[in-house]
Coordinates of C-alpha atoms in Angstrom, one line a residue:
X1 CA 233.7 110.4 272.1
X2 CA 233.7 108.6 268.9
X3 CA 233.3 112.1 267.1
X4 CA 235.9 113.8 269.0
X5 CA 238.2 110.7 268.0
X6 CA 237.6 111.2 264.6
X7 CA 238.7 114.7 264.6
X8 CA 241.8 114.0 266.7
X9 CA 242.9 111.6 264.2
X10 CA 243.2 114.5 261.8
X11 CA 246.1 115.8 263.9
X12 CA 246.2 119.2 265.8
X13 CA 248.9 121.9 265.9
X14 CA 250.9 124.1 268.1
X15 CA 252.2 127.6 267.4
X16 CA 255.9 128.4 267.2
X17 CA 258.0 131.5 266.2
X18 CA 261.3 129.9 266.4
X19 CA 264.2 129.2 263.7
X20 CA 263.3 132.1 261.2
X21 CA 265.1 132.0 257.9
X22 CA 266.5 135.3 256.9
X23 CA 265.3 137.0 253.6
X24 CA 266.3 139.9 251.7
X25 CA 264.0 142.9 252.0
X26 CA 262.1 143.5 248.9
X27 CA 261.5 146.9 247.3
X28 CA 258.2 148.5 248.3
X29 CA 257.6 145.6 251.0
X30 CA 258.6 145.4 254.8
X31 CA 259.8 142.2 256.3
X32 CA 258.9 141.4 260.0
X33 CA 261.0 138.7 261.4
X34 CA 259.4 137.6 264.6
X35 CA 262.1 135.4 266.1
X36 CA 260.0 135.6 269.3
X37 CA 256.7 137.4 270.0
X38 CA 258.7 139.7 272.3
X39 CA 260.9 140.9 269.7
X40 CA 258.2 142.0 267.4
X41 CA 257.3 145.1 269.5
X42 CA 259.2 147.7 267.6
X43 CA 257.9 146.2 264.1
X44 CA 254.9 147.4 262.1
X45 CA 252.9 144.8 264.0
X46 CA 252.1 144.7 267.6
X47 CA 252.4 141.5 269.5
X48 CA 248.6 141.3 269.6
X49 CA 248.3 141.8 266.0
X50 CA 250.8 138.9 265.1
X51 CA 249.1 136.4 267.4
X52 CA 245.7 137.1 265.8
X53 CA 247.1 136.8 262.3
X54 CA 249.1 133.6 263.3
X55 CA 245.8 132.1 264.7
X56 CA 244.2 132.9 261.4
X57 CA 247.0 131.5 259.2
X58 CA 247.2 128.2 261.5
X59 CA 243.5 127.6 261.4
X60 CA 243.1 128.2 257.6
X61 CA 246.1 125.8 257.0
X62 CA 244.9 123.2 259.4
X63 CA 241.4 123.0 257.7
X64 CA 243.2 121.9 254.5
X65 CA 242.7 118.1 254.2
X66 CA 245.9 116.0 253.6
X67 CA 243.9 113.5 251.9
X68 CA 243.2 113.4 248.2
X69 CA 239.9 115.4 248.3
X70 CA 242.1 118.5 249.4
X71 CA 242.9 118.9 245.9
X72 CA 239.4 120.2 245.0
X73 CA 239.8 123.2 247.0
X74 CA 243.4 123.6 246.4
X75 CA 244.7 127.2 247.0
X76 CA 241.4 128.7 248.0
X77 CA 240.3 129.8 251.5
X78 CA 237.2 128.7 253.3
X79 CA 235.5 127.7 249.9
X80 CA 233.2 124.9 251.2
X81 CA 230.6 124.6 254.0
X82 CA 232.8 121.7 255.6
X83 CA 235.9 123.8 255.6
X84 CA 234.1 126.9 257.3
X85 CA 232.6 124.6 259.9
X86 CA 236.0 123.1 260.6
X87 CA 237.4 126.5 260.8
X88 CA 235.0 127.7 263.5
X89 CA 235.7 124.2 265.5
X90 CA 239.5 124.6 265.2
X91 CA 239.8 128.2 266.4
X92 CA 239.8 127.0 270.0
X93 CA 242.6 124.6 269.3
X94 CA 245.1 126.5 267.2
X95 CA 246.5 128.6 270.1
X96 CA 246.2 129.1 273.8
X97 CA 242.7 129.9 275.0
X98 CA 243.6 133.5 275.9
X99 CA 244.5 134.3 272.2
X100 CA 241.1 132.9 271.0
X101 CA 239.2 135.0 273.6
X102 CA 241.0 138.2 272.9
X103 CA 240.5 137.7 268.9
X104 CA 236.9 136.5 269.5
X105 CA 235.5 138.5 272.5
X106 CA 233.1 140.8 270.6
X107 CA 231.5 138.1 268.6
X108 CA 231.4 135.1 270.8
X109 CA 230.5 134.0 274.3
X110 CA 232.9 131.9 276.3
X111 CA 231.4 129.7 278.9
X112 CA 232.9 126.7 281.0
X113 CA 231.6 124.4 278.2
X114 CA 233.3 126.3 275.5
X115 CA 232.7 129.1 272.7
X116 CA 229.1 129.8 272.1
X117 CA 228.0 131.2 268.7
X118 CA 224.9 132.3 267.0
X119 CA 224.4 132.3 263.4
X120 CA 225.2 136.0 262.7
X121 CA 228.5 135.6 265.0
X122 CA 229.6 132.6 262.7
X123 CA 229.0 134.5 259.6
X124 CA 231.1 137.4 260.9
X125 CA 234.0 135.2 261.9
X126 CA 234.0 133.4 258.6
X127 CA 233.8 136.7 256.8
X128 CA 236.6 138.1 258.9
X129 CA 238.7 135.0 257.8
X130 CA 238.1 135.6 254.1
X131 CA 235.4 133.2 253.6
X132 CA 231.8 133.9 251.8
X133 CA 228.8 132.5 253.6
X134 CA 225.8 131.8 251.3
X135 CA 222.4 132.3 253.1
X136 CA 221.9 129.6 255.8
X137 CA 223.9 126.9 254.3
X138 CA 226.7 127.1 256.9
X139 CA 224.3 127.0 259.8
X140 CA 222.5 124.2 258.2
X141 CA 225.6 122.3 257.7
X142 CA 226.6 122.5 261.3
X143 CA 223.0 121.6 262.2
X144 CA 223.2 118.3 260.2
X145 CA 226.7 117.4 261.5
X146 CA 225.5 117.5 265.2
X147 CA 222.9 114.9 264.2
X148 CA 225.2 112.7 261.9
X149 CA 226.4 109.3 263.2
X150 CA 229.9 110.1 261.9
X151 CA 230.8 113.8 262.3
X152 CA 233.7 115.5 261.4
X153 CA 233.1 118.3 264.2
X154 CA 231.4 117.9 267.4
X155 CA 229.4 120.7 268.9
X156 CA 226.5 121.0 271.2
X157 CA 223.2 122.5 270.3
X158 CA 221.6 124.9 272.7
X159 CA 218.5 126.6 271.2
X160 CA 219.4 128.6 268.2
X161 CA 223.2 128.5 269.4
X162 CA 226.0 126.2 269.1
X163 CA 228.8 125.5 271.6
X164 CA 232.1 124.6 270.3
X165 CA 234.3 122.9 272.9
X166 CA 237.6 124.0 273.8
X167 CA 240.3 121.0 273.6
X168 CA 243.7 121.0 275.1
X169 CA 246.6 119.9 272.7
X170 CA 248.6 118.7 275.4
X171 CA 246.4 115.7 276.0
X172 CA 246.4 114.8 272.4
X173 CA 248.3 111.9 270.9
X174 CA 249.7 113.9 267.7
X175 CA 249.0 117.2 266.3
X176 CA 250.4 119.9 263.9
X177 CA 252.7 122.6 264.7
X178 CA 253.6 125.7 262.7
X179 CA 257.1 127.3 262.8
X180 CA 259.6 129.4 260.8
X181 CA 257.3 132.4 260.4
X182 CA 258.0 135.1 258.0
X183 CA 255.7 138.2 257.5
X184 CA 256.1 140.3 254.3
X185 CA 254.2 143.5 254.0
X186 CA 253.6 144.8 250.5
X187 CA 253.0 148.4 249.6
X188 CA 249.4 147.6 248.2
X189 CA 248.2 146.6 251.7
X190 CA 248.7 142.8 250.9
X191 CA 250.6 140.7 253.5
X192 CA 252.3 137.5 252.7
X193 CA 252.9 135.1 255.5
X194 CA 255.2 132.0 255.0
X195 CA 255.6 129.2 257.6
X196 CA 256.1 125.5 257.8
X197 CA 254.0 122.7 259.0
X198 CA 255.4 119.9 261.3
X199 CA 253.9 116.7 262.5
X200 CA 254.3 116.3 266.3
X201 CA 255.5 114.9 268.5
X202 CA 258.1 113.5 266.2
X203 CA 258.8 117.0 264.8
X204 CA 258.5 115.8 261.1
X205 CA 258.8 118.7 258.5
X206 CA 255.9 118.1 256.0
X207 CA 255.0 121.4 254.2
X208 CA 255.8 124.8 253.2
X209 CA 252.9 127.1 253.3
X210 CA 252.3 130.7 252.1
X211 CA 249.1 132.7 253.0
X212 CA 248.3 135.7 251.2
X213 CA 246.1 138.2 253.1
X214 CA 244.4 141.5 252.2
X215 CA 243.4 144.5 254.4
X216 CA 240.0 144.5 255.8
X217 CA 239.2 147.2 258.3
X218 CA 236.2 144.8 259.5
X219 CA 238.2 142.0 260.2
X220 CA 238.7 140.7 263.8
X221 CA 242.0 139.3 262.8
X222 CA 244.1 142.3 263.2
X223 CA 242.4 143.8 260.2
X224 CA 243.4 141.3 257.6
X225 CA 241.4 138.4 255.8
X226 CA 242.9 135.5 253.9
X227 CA 242.9 135.4 250.1
X228 CA 244.8 132.5 249.0
X229 CA 247.0 129.7 250.6
X230 CA 249.5 127.6 249.0
X231 CA 250.9 124.5 250.4
X232 CA 253.6 122.5 248.9
X233 CA 255.1 119.3 250.3
X234 CA 258.6 119.8 251.7
X235 CA 261.3 118.5 249.3
X236 CA 265.0 119.1 249.0
X237 CA 265.9 121.9 246.5
X238 CA 267.4 119.7 243.9
X239 CA 264.1 117.7 243.8
X240 CA 262.0 120.8 243.3
X241 CA 264.2 121.8 240.5
X242 CA 263.9 118.7 238.7
X243 CA 260.1 118.4 238.9
X244 CA 259.1 118.5 235.0
X245 CA 255.5 119.8 234.4
X246 CA 255.7 120.3 230.5
X247 CA 257.1 117.2 229.2
X248 CA 253.9 115.3 228.9
X249 CA 252.9 112.8 226.4
X250 CA 249.6 110.9 226.5
X251 CA 248.4 107.5 225.2
X252 CA 245.2 106.1 226.4
X253 CA 245.9 102.6 227.9
X254 CA 244.6 99.5 226.1
X255 CA 243.4 98.0 229.4
X256 CA 243.4 98.6 233.1
X257 CA 246.5 98.1 235.2
X258 CA 246.5 95.6 238.0
X259 CA 248.0 98.2 240.3
X260 CA 246.2 101.3 241.6
X261 CA 249.4 103.2 241.6
X262 CA 249.3 103.3 237.7
X263 CA 246.0 105.6 237.9
X264 CA 244.1 103.8 235.3
X265 CA 240.3 103.6 235.0
X266 CA 237.5 103.2 232.5
X267 CA 234.5 105.5 232.2
X268 CA 231.6 104.1 230.2
X269 CA 233.5 102.5 227.3
X270 CA 236.8 104.2 227.4
X271 CA 240.1 103.7 229.1
X272 CA 242.0 106.6 230.7
X273 CA 245.2 107.2 232.9
X274 CA 245.7 110.2 235.0
X275 CA 246.7 112.9 234.2
X276 CA 244.3 113.0 231.2
X277 CA 244.1 115.8 228.8
X278 CA 240.7 117.3 228.4
X279 CA 240.9 116.6 224.7
X280 CA 240.7 112.8 225.6
X281 CA 237.4 113.4 227.1
X282 CA 236.1 115.9 224.6
X283 CA 236.8 113.3 222.0
X284 CA 234.7 110.8 223.9
X285 CA 231.6 113.2 223.9
X286 CA 232.3 115.2 227.2
X287 CA 232.3 119.0 227.5
X288 CA 234.5 121.0 229.8
X289 CA 232.6 123.8 231.8
X290 CA 235.5 126.2 233.0
X291 CA 235.3 129.8 233.9
X292 CA 238.9 130.8 232.8
X293 CA 242.1 129.2 231.8
X294 CA 244.5 128.8 234.8
X295 CA 248.1 130.0 234.4
X296 CA 250.9 127.7 233.6
X297 CA 251.4 125.4 236.6
X298 CA 248.1 126.4 238.2
X299 CA 244.9 124.5 238.8
X300 CA 241.2 125.3 238.4
X301 CA 238.0 123.5 239.5
X302 CA 235.7 122.8 236.6
X303 CA 233.2 120.3 235.6
X304 CA 232.7 117.6 232.7
X305 CA 229.4 117.3 231.2
X306 CA 227.7 114.8 228.9
X307 CA 224.0 115.0 228.7
X308 CA 222.6 115.0 232.2
X309 CA 226.0 113.5 233.6
X310 CA 228.4 115.7 235.5
X311 CA 231.8 115.1 237.1
X312 CA 233.5 117.8 239.1
X313 CA 237.1 117.9 238.2
X314 CA 240.3 119.9 238.7
X315 CA 242.3 120.8 235.8
X316 CA 246.1 121.8 235.6
X317 CA 248.0 123.9 232.9
X318 CA 251.1 121.8 232.4
X319 CA 251.9 123.5 229.0
X320 CA 251.1 127.0 229.4
X321 CA 248.8 127.0 226.3
X322 CA 245.6 129.1 226.6
X323 CA 242.7 126.6 225.3
X324 CA 240.8 124.3 227.2
X325 CA 242.0 121.1 225.3
X326 CA 245.6 121.5 226.4
X327 CA 244.6 121.4 230.0
X328 CA 245.0 118.1 231.9
X329 CA 242.6 116.6 234.5
X330 CA 244.4 115.7 237.6
X331 CA 241.5 115.4 240.1
X332 CA 237.9 114.0 239.6
X333 CA 235.1 112.4 241.8
X334 CA 232.2 110.2 240.9
X335 CA 229.2 109.9 243.1
X336 CA 226.5 107.9 241.5
X337 CA 222.9 108.2 242.7
X338 CA 219.6 106.6 241.7
X339 CA 218.9 109.3 239.0
X340 CA 222.3 109.5 237.5
X341 CA 224.7 106.7 237.1
X342 CA 228.2 106.6 235.3
X343 CA 229.5 103.3 234.6
X344 CA 233.2 102.9 235.5
X345 CA 235.7 100.2 236.3
X346 CA 239.0 100.5 238.2
X347 CA 242.2 98.3 238.8
X348 CA 241.4 95.0 240.5
X349 CA 238.3 94.7 238.7
X350 CA 236.3 97.0 241.0
X351 CA 233.1 98.2 239.2
X352 CA 230.0 100.4 239.8
X353 CA 227.5 98.2 241.7
X354 CA 229.9 95.6 243.0
X355 CA 229.2 94.2 246.5
X356 CA 232.0 95.3 249.1
X357 CA 234.1 92.2 249.8
X358 CA 235.6 92.0 253.4
X359 CA 239.4 92.4 253.6
X360 CA 239.7 93.7 250.0
X361 CA 241.7 97.0 249.6
X362 CA 239.4 99.8 248.3
X363 CA 241.7 102.5 248.4
X364 CA 245.4 103.6 247.3
X365 CA 247.5 106.3 248.9
X366 CA 250.7 107.4 247.2
X367 CA 253.7 106.9 249.6
X368 CA 255.9 108.9 247.1
X369 CA 253.7 112.1 248.0
X370 CA 253.1 111.6 251.8
X371 CA 249.8 109.6 251.1
X372 CA 248.2 113.0 249.9
X373 CA 247.2 111.7 246.5
X374 CA 245.7 108.6 245.3
X375 CA 242.3 106.6 245.0
X376 CA 239.5 106.0 247.3
X377 CA 236.3 104.1 246.5
X378 CA 232.8 105.0 248.1
X379 CA 229.8 102.8 248.9
X380 CA 226.0 103.4 249.2
X381 CA 224.0 102.1 252.4
X382 CA 223.9 98.6 250.8
X383 CA 227.7 98.5 250.6
X384 CA 227.4 98.6 246.8
X385 CA 230.3 100.5 245.0
X386 CA 228.8 103.7 243.9
X387 CA 231.8 106.1 243.2
X388 CA 235.4 107.0 243.5
X389 CA 237.7 109.8 243.8
X390 CA 241.1 110.0 242.3
X391 CA 243.8 112.6 242.4
X392 CA 247.1 112.6 240.6
X393 CA 250.4 113.7 242.1
X394 CA 251.8 117.1 241.1
X395 CA 254.9 116.0 239.3
X396 CA 255.1 114.4 235.9
X397 CA 258.1 112.4 236.6
X398 CA 258.9 108.5 236.5
X399 CA 258.3 106.8 239.8
X400 CA 261.7 105.1 240.2
X401 CA 263.3 108.4 239.3
X402 CA 261.5 109.9 242.2
X403 CA 262.4 107.2 244.7
X404 CA 265.9 107.7 243.7
X405 CA 265.7 111.5 244.3
X406 CA 264.3 110.8 247.7
X407 CA 266.7 108.3 249.0
X408 CA 270.2 108.3 249.9
X409 CA 270.4 104.5 249.6
X410 CA 272.6 103.7 246.3
X411 CA 272.5 100.3 244.7
X412 CA 275.3 98.5 246.4
X413 CA 276.8 94.9 246.7
X414 CA 274.8 92.1 245.0
X415 CA 273.9 89.2 247.2
X416 CA 273.0 85.9 245.7
X417 CA 270.7 83.9 247.9
X418 CA 270.3 80.2 248.0
X419 CA 267.1 78.4 246.5
X420 CA 266.2 77.3 250.0
X421 CA 265.2 80.6 251.4
X422 CA 264.2 80.9 255.0
X423 CA 264.0 83.9 257.2
X424 CA 266.5 85.8 255.3
X425 CA 267.0 89.2 257.1
X426 CA 267.1 92.0 254.3
X427 CA 269.1 95.3 254.7
X428 CA 268.7 98.6 252.8
X429 CA 271.0 99.7 249.8
X430 CA 271.8 96.2 248.6
X431 CA 270.5 94.2 245.6
X432 CA 269.3 90.7 246.5
X433 CA 269.5 88.0 243.8
X434 CA 266.5 85.6 244.5
X435 CA 266.3 82.3 242.6
X436 CA 262.8 81.7 241.1
X437 CA 261.3 79.1 238.9
X438 CA 262.6 78.4 235.4
X439 CA 266.2 79.5 236.5
X440 CA 264.9 83.1 236.6
X441 CA 266.8 85.4 239.1
X442 CA 264.9 88.2 240.5
X443 CA 266.6 91.3 241.6
X444 CA 265.1 93.0 244.8
X445 CA 266.3 96.3 246.2
X446 CA 265.3 98.1 249.3
X447 CA 265.3 102.0 249.7
X448 CA 264.0 104.5 252.1
X449 CA 262.7 108.0 251.2
X450 CA 265.1 109.5 253.9
X451 CA 266.0 112.6 252.2
X452 CA 262.7 114.0 253.5
X453 CA 261.5 113.9 257.2
X454 CA 258.1 112.6 256.3
X455 CA 259.5 109.7 254.4
X456 CA 262.4 108.8 256.6
X457 CA 261.0 105.5 257.5
X458 CA 258.9 105.0 254.3
X459 CA 260.3 101.6 252.6
X460 CA 260.4 101.2 248.9
X461 CA 260.7 97.8 247.4
X462 CA 262.0 97.5 243.8
X463 CA 261.6 94.4 241.8
X464 CA 263.8 94.0 238.6
X465 CA 264.2 97.8 238.3
X466 CA 260.4 98.5 238.7
X467 CA 258.5 99.6 241.7
X468 CA 256.9 96.7 243.7
X469 CA 255.5 98.8 246.4
X470 CA 255.9 101.6 249.0
X471 CA 255.0 100.9 252.6
X472 CA 254.7 103.3 255.6
X473 CA 252.8 101.1 258.0
X474 CA 249.1 100.0 257.6
X475 CA 247.9 101.9 260.7
X476 CA 250.1 105.0 260.6
X477 CA 253.5 106.3 260.0
X478 CA 256.6 104.1 260.9
X479 CA 258.7 105.8 263.7
X480 CA 261.6 103.6 263.3
X481 CA 263.1 101.4 260.6
X482 CA 261.1 98.2 260.2
X483 CA 262.3 94.7 260.3
X484 CA 262.3 93.1 256.8
X485 CA 262.7 89.5 256.2
X486 CA 262.4 87.3 253.1
X487 CA 260.7 83.9 253.4
X488 CA 258.9 81.1 251.3
X489 CA 255.6 79.7 252.2
X490 CA 254.5 76.0 251.8
X491 CA 253.7 76.5 248.1
X492 CA 257.2 77.7 247.4
X493 CA 256.1 81.4 246.8
X494 CA 258.7 83.9 248.0
X495 CA 257.5 87.0 249.9
X496 CA 258.8 89.8 252.0
X497 CA 257.5 90.3 255.4
X498 CA 257.7 93.9 257.0
X499 CA 257.2 94.4 260.7
X500 CA 257.2 98.0 262.3
X501 CA 255.8 100.2 264.9
X502 CA 253.7 103.2 263.9
X503 CA 253.1 106.5 265.4
X504 CA 250.3 105.1 267.4
X505 CA 252.4 102.6 268.9
X506 CA 250.7 99.9 267.0
X507 CA 252.6 97.0 265.4
X508 CA 252.1 96.8 261.7
X509 CA 252.7 94.0 259.4
X510 CA 252.7 93.8 255.6
X511 CA 253.3 90.6 253.3
X512 CA 254.3 91.3 249.8
X513 CA 254.9 88.4 247.5
X514 CA 257.7 88.3 245.1
X515 CA 257.0 85.2 243.2
X516 CA 253.4 83.6 243.0
X517 CA 252.7 80.1 241.5
X518 CA 249.2 79.8 240.1

């Protein structure tokens, strides 16, 4: 049950074809608008073909992690053993059981326990979907997962086969639903499918997705295979147009910030801040292994190498220049082993080899970007820090500017508080003037990221014009506006207390100090 729960926490999805946006018909292409499955009977796709293509699109989309490691395989399709194994596991969850059986009936056996696959069938499904299976790696990965203590998939081993269970979405706590489908068939046998991702049961619009498919007569998914998927965070049109990717300047930090949200780190003896130009690394003795330069605004996976040390990275071409040193590192991962160690340090004094401290925070999820970017620290079997992963948000933009873009709360009336603060209830859109020591007055603002569904209840605290913190609950997403109070502890330190209920009906609490006497 533990393994099933781990997967469920990732969230699941449902299918939908409602509320289709109208788009203009392009030259040399055919637009199929399936406002419902029944209405598609006269289109170039049959009802059965549309269901199979949607099953492929949804399963590929769901396999893309929302966490920071997803950037490693951004835009790719089934490019890792883990993603391929998840695809097989999720096929029985993406649609009703009948669609899965009709799609897979020639390659899988369906029993009362679930979908039974052998190694050859698994390869055929992945290759039909658009992935490439290397030798026995996928089968070995699934085998190892069945014997792991903390697995991301749960299957039953029967001889030389695996049984993938059929799970019901209706009994799950939350899931993902895909809506607003657009099918655009190009003249070169390319099919583009556009759709939206929602978090349920709250119906939270999160992502815009686009899947590019190519004609493959051998594919069980209506003769199409996936080539490339693009996923973008749902944003207002004016925010999209204000995203600045080219106005970048870089100065290496003199030291490390106290806050992880500043993306500072030290490798060996040098300080950096994401996004880092490749030149900053090459100047420090690293070399970049890269197959080809990505186009402007696009990313590629690569590798930084120094002697025997290797760091997997993702680089982005912000400037449009066609040389390696003008690229920027936006994601990387360090995983030290006994044979290879890279010395590093992060905000909060976290260093390679440090013993894990209970109750210390070893991650940062960026609430300005739906917690999809940030930092996470990893540990070895002895609870010693042995690595970390860091990914930078896609927009080069000031964080306060980003908050203001995503919030309807405008700085309003200033409210001066008395020095003897006690359980002062705070409201959004106001500026609180808080007395501090040495006759200092602290300005505190409260704003919500309410211009986007995924940030409606995400709370932003701004202290003296700078971001103090962004909070969307410690256990999950707030499902209503939290209660915010200002108070003072026995030492005279002023703090904000946030109390709210999250999507799992847990009561979350955050205490953030405004002043701190040392």
